[in-house]
Each structure stands twice: as structure tokens, then as C-alpha cells.
CSV table of C-alpha atoms in Angstrom, one decimal:
chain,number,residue,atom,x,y,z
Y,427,UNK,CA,8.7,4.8,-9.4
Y,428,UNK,CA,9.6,6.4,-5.8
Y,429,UNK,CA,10.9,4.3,-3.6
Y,430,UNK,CA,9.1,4.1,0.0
Y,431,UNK,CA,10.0,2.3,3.0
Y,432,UNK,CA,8.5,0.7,5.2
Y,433,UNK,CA,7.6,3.4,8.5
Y,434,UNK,CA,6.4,5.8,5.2
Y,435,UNK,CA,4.4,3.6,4.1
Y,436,UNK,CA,2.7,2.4,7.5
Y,437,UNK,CA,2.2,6.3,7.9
Y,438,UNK,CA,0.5,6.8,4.5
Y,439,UNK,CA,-1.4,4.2,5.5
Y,440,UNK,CA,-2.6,5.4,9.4
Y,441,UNK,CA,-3.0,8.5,7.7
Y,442,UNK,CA,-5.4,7.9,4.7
Y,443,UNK,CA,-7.4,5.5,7.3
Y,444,UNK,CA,-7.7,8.5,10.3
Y,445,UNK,CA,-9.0,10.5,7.1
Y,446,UNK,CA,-11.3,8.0,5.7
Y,447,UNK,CA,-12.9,6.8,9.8
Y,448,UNK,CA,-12.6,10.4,11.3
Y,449,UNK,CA,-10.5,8.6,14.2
Y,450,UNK,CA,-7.1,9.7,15.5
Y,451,UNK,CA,-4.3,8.1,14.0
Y,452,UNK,CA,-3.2,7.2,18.0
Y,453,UNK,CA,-6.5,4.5,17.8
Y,454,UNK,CA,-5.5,2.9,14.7
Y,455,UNK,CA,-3.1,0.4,16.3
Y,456,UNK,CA,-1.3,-2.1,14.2
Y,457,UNK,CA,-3.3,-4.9,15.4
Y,458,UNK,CA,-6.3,-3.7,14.3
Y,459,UNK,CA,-8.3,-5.3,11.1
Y,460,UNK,CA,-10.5,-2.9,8.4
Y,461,UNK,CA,-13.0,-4.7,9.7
Y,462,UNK,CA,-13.0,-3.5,13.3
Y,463,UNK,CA,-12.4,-0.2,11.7
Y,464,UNK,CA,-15.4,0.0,9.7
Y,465,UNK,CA,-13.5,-0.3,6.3
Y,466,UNK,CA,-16.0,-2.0,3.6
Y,467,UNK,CA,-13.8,-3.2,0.1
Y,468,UNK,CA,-15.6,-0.2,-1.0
Y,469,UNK,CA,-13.4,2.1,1.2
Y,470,UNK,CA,-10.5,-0.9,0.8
Y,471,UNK,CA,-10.1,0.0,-2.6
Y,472,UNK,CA,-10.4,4.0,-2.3
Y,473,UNK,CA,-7.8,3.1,0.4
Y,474,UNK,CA,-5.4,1.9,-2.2
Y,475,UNK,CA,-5.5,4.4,-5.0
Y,476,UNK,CA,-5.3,6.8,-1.6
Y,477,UNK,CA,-2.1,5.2,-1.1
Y,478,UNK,CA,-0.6,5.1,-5.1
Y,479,UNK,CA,-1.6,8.9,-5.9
Y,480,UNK,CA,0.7,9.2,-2.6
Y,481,UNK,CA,3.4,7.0,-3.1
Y,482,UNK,CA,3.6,6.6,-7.0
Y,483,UNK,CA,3.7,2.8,-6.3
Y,484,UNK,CA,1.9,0.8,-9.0
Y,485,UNK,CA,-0.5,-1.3,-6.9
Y,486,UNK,CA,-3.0,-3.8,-7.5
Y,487,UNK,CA,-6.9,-2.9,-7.0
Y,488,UNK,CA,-7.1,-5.5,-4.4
Y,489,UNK,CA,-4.1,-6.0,-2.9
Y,490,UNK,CA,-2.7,-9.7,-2.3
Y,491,UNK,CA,-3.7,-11.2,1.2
Y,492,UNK,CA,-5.3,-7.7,2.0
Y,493,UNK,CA,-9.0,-8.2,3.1
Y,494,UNK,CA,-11.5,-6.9,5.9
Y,495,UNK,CA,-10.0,-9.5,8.2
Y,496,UNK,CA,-6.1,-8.1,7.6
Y,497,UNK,CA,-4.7,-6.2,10.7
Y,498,UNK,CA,-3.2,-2.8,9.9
Y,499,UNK,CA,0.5,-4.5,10.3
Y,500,UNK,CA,0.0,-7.1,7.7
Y,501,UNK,CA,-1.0,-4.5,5.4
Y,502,UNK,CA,1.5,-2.1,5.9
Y,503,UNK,CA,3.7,-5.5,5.4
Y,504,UNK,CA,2.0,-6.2,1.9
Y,505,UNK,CA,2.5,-2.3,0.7
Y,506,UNK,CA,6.5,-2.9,1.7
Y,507,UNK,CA,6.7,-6.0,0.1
Y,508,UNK,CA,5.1,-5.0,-3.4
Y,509,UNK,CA,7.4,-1.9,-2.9
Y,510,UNK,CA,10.4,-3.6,-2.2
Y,511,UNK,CA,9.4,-5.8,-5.2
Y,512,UNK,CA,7.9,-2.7,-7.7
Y,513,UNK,CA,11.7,-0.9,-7.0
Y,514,UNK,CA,13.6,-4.0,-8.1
Y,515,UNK,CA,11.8,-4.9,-11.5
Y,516,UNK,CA,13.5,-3.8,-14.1
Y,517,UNK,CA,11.7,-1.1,-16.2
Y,518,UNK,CA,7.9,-0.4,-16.9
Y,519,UNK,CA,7.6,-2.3,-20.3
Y,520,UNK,CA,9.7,-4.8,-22.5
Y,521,UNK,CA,12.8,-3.2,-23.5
Y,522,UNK,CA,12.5,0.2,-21.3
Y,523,UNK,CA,15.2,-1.0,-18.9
Y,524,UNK,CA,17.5,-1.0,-22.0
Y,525,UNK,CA,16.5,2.6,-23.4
Y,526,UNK,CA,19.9,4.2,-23.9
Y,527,UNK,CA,21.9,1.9,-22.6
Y,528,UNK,CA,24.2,1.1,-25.5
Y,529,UNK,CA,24.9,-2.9,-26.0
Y,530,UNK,CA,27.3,-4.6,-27.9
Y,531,UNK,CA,26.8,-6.2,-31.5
Y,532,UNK,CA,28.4,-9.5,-32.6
């Protein structure tokens, strides 16, 4: 899991939705919603798989509080959240934060 802050991730972000809209990434200002954009769940979704192939985060198909109606700041809030969150859980599985860390018997 890679860790990815916040501006990186707003920038992934600006950058996967100039591709996707064939704008500039100057027009897509942080108070602007996927809906104003012309982003349909559709292109929501490709958005988000855009955005794990590039990051390596683990996220969600449909991101928490992330609709057509979400401005490009909240979003970019969510992906930092679930990052900030995805870099602090401990391993991927039950018992892989313990691989070969020895632990004492009693």
C-alpha cells in the first residue's frame, strides 16, 4: 500500500477527470460537482479504478459520500481520508500484520 497525500491525490484526481472530459485541468476548479462536469456513475466508477491502478489505494467501487452532486474538493477529501485510513490498518488479512514478527510464548 503507497502512501499518498493529499495535493497527489487532488492531482490524480484533476488529472484522470481533464482525461476523461477533454477539459484543461485549469477549469476543473475544486468547487465544481461531476455533475456540472458531465461525469455519469458510469464515468464515476472508471474514475476510481483510474485513481487505484495509480495510487495502489484499495478503494471502494462507490466511494462513501461521493456522488454526481460531490464537488471536486469533497472528493479529493474522501480519497485522503480512506488514504489516511487504508495506511494505518494494520495488514491486508488476519494475522499478515504479525508475519515474522516473532512473539513471545507463555
Amino acid at each position: 500500500m503507497s502512501s499518498v497525500s493529499g495535493p497527489d491525490l487532488h492531482e490524480c484526481l484533476v488529472a484522470h477527470i481533464a482525461e476523461q472530459t477533454a477539459l484543461p485541468p485549469e477549469e476543473l476548479l475544486p468547487e465544481r460537482t461531476f455533475r456540472e462536469l458531465d461525469i455519469d456513475s458510469l464515468a464515476l466508477v472508471e474514475l476510481i479504478v483510474a485513481i487505484e491502478n495509480d495510487t495502489g489505494l484499495d478503494l471502494p467501487p462507490e466511494l462513501p459520500g461521493v456522488d454526481r452532486d460531490t464537488t471536486l474538493a469533497e472528493a479529493a477529501r474522501v480519497l485522503e481520508t480512506l488514504s489516511v485510513t487504508a495506511a494505518r490498518a494494520p495488514g491486508e488479512g488476519p494475522g499478515e500484520a504479525d508475519a515474522g514478527v516473532p512473539h513471545a510464548r507463555g
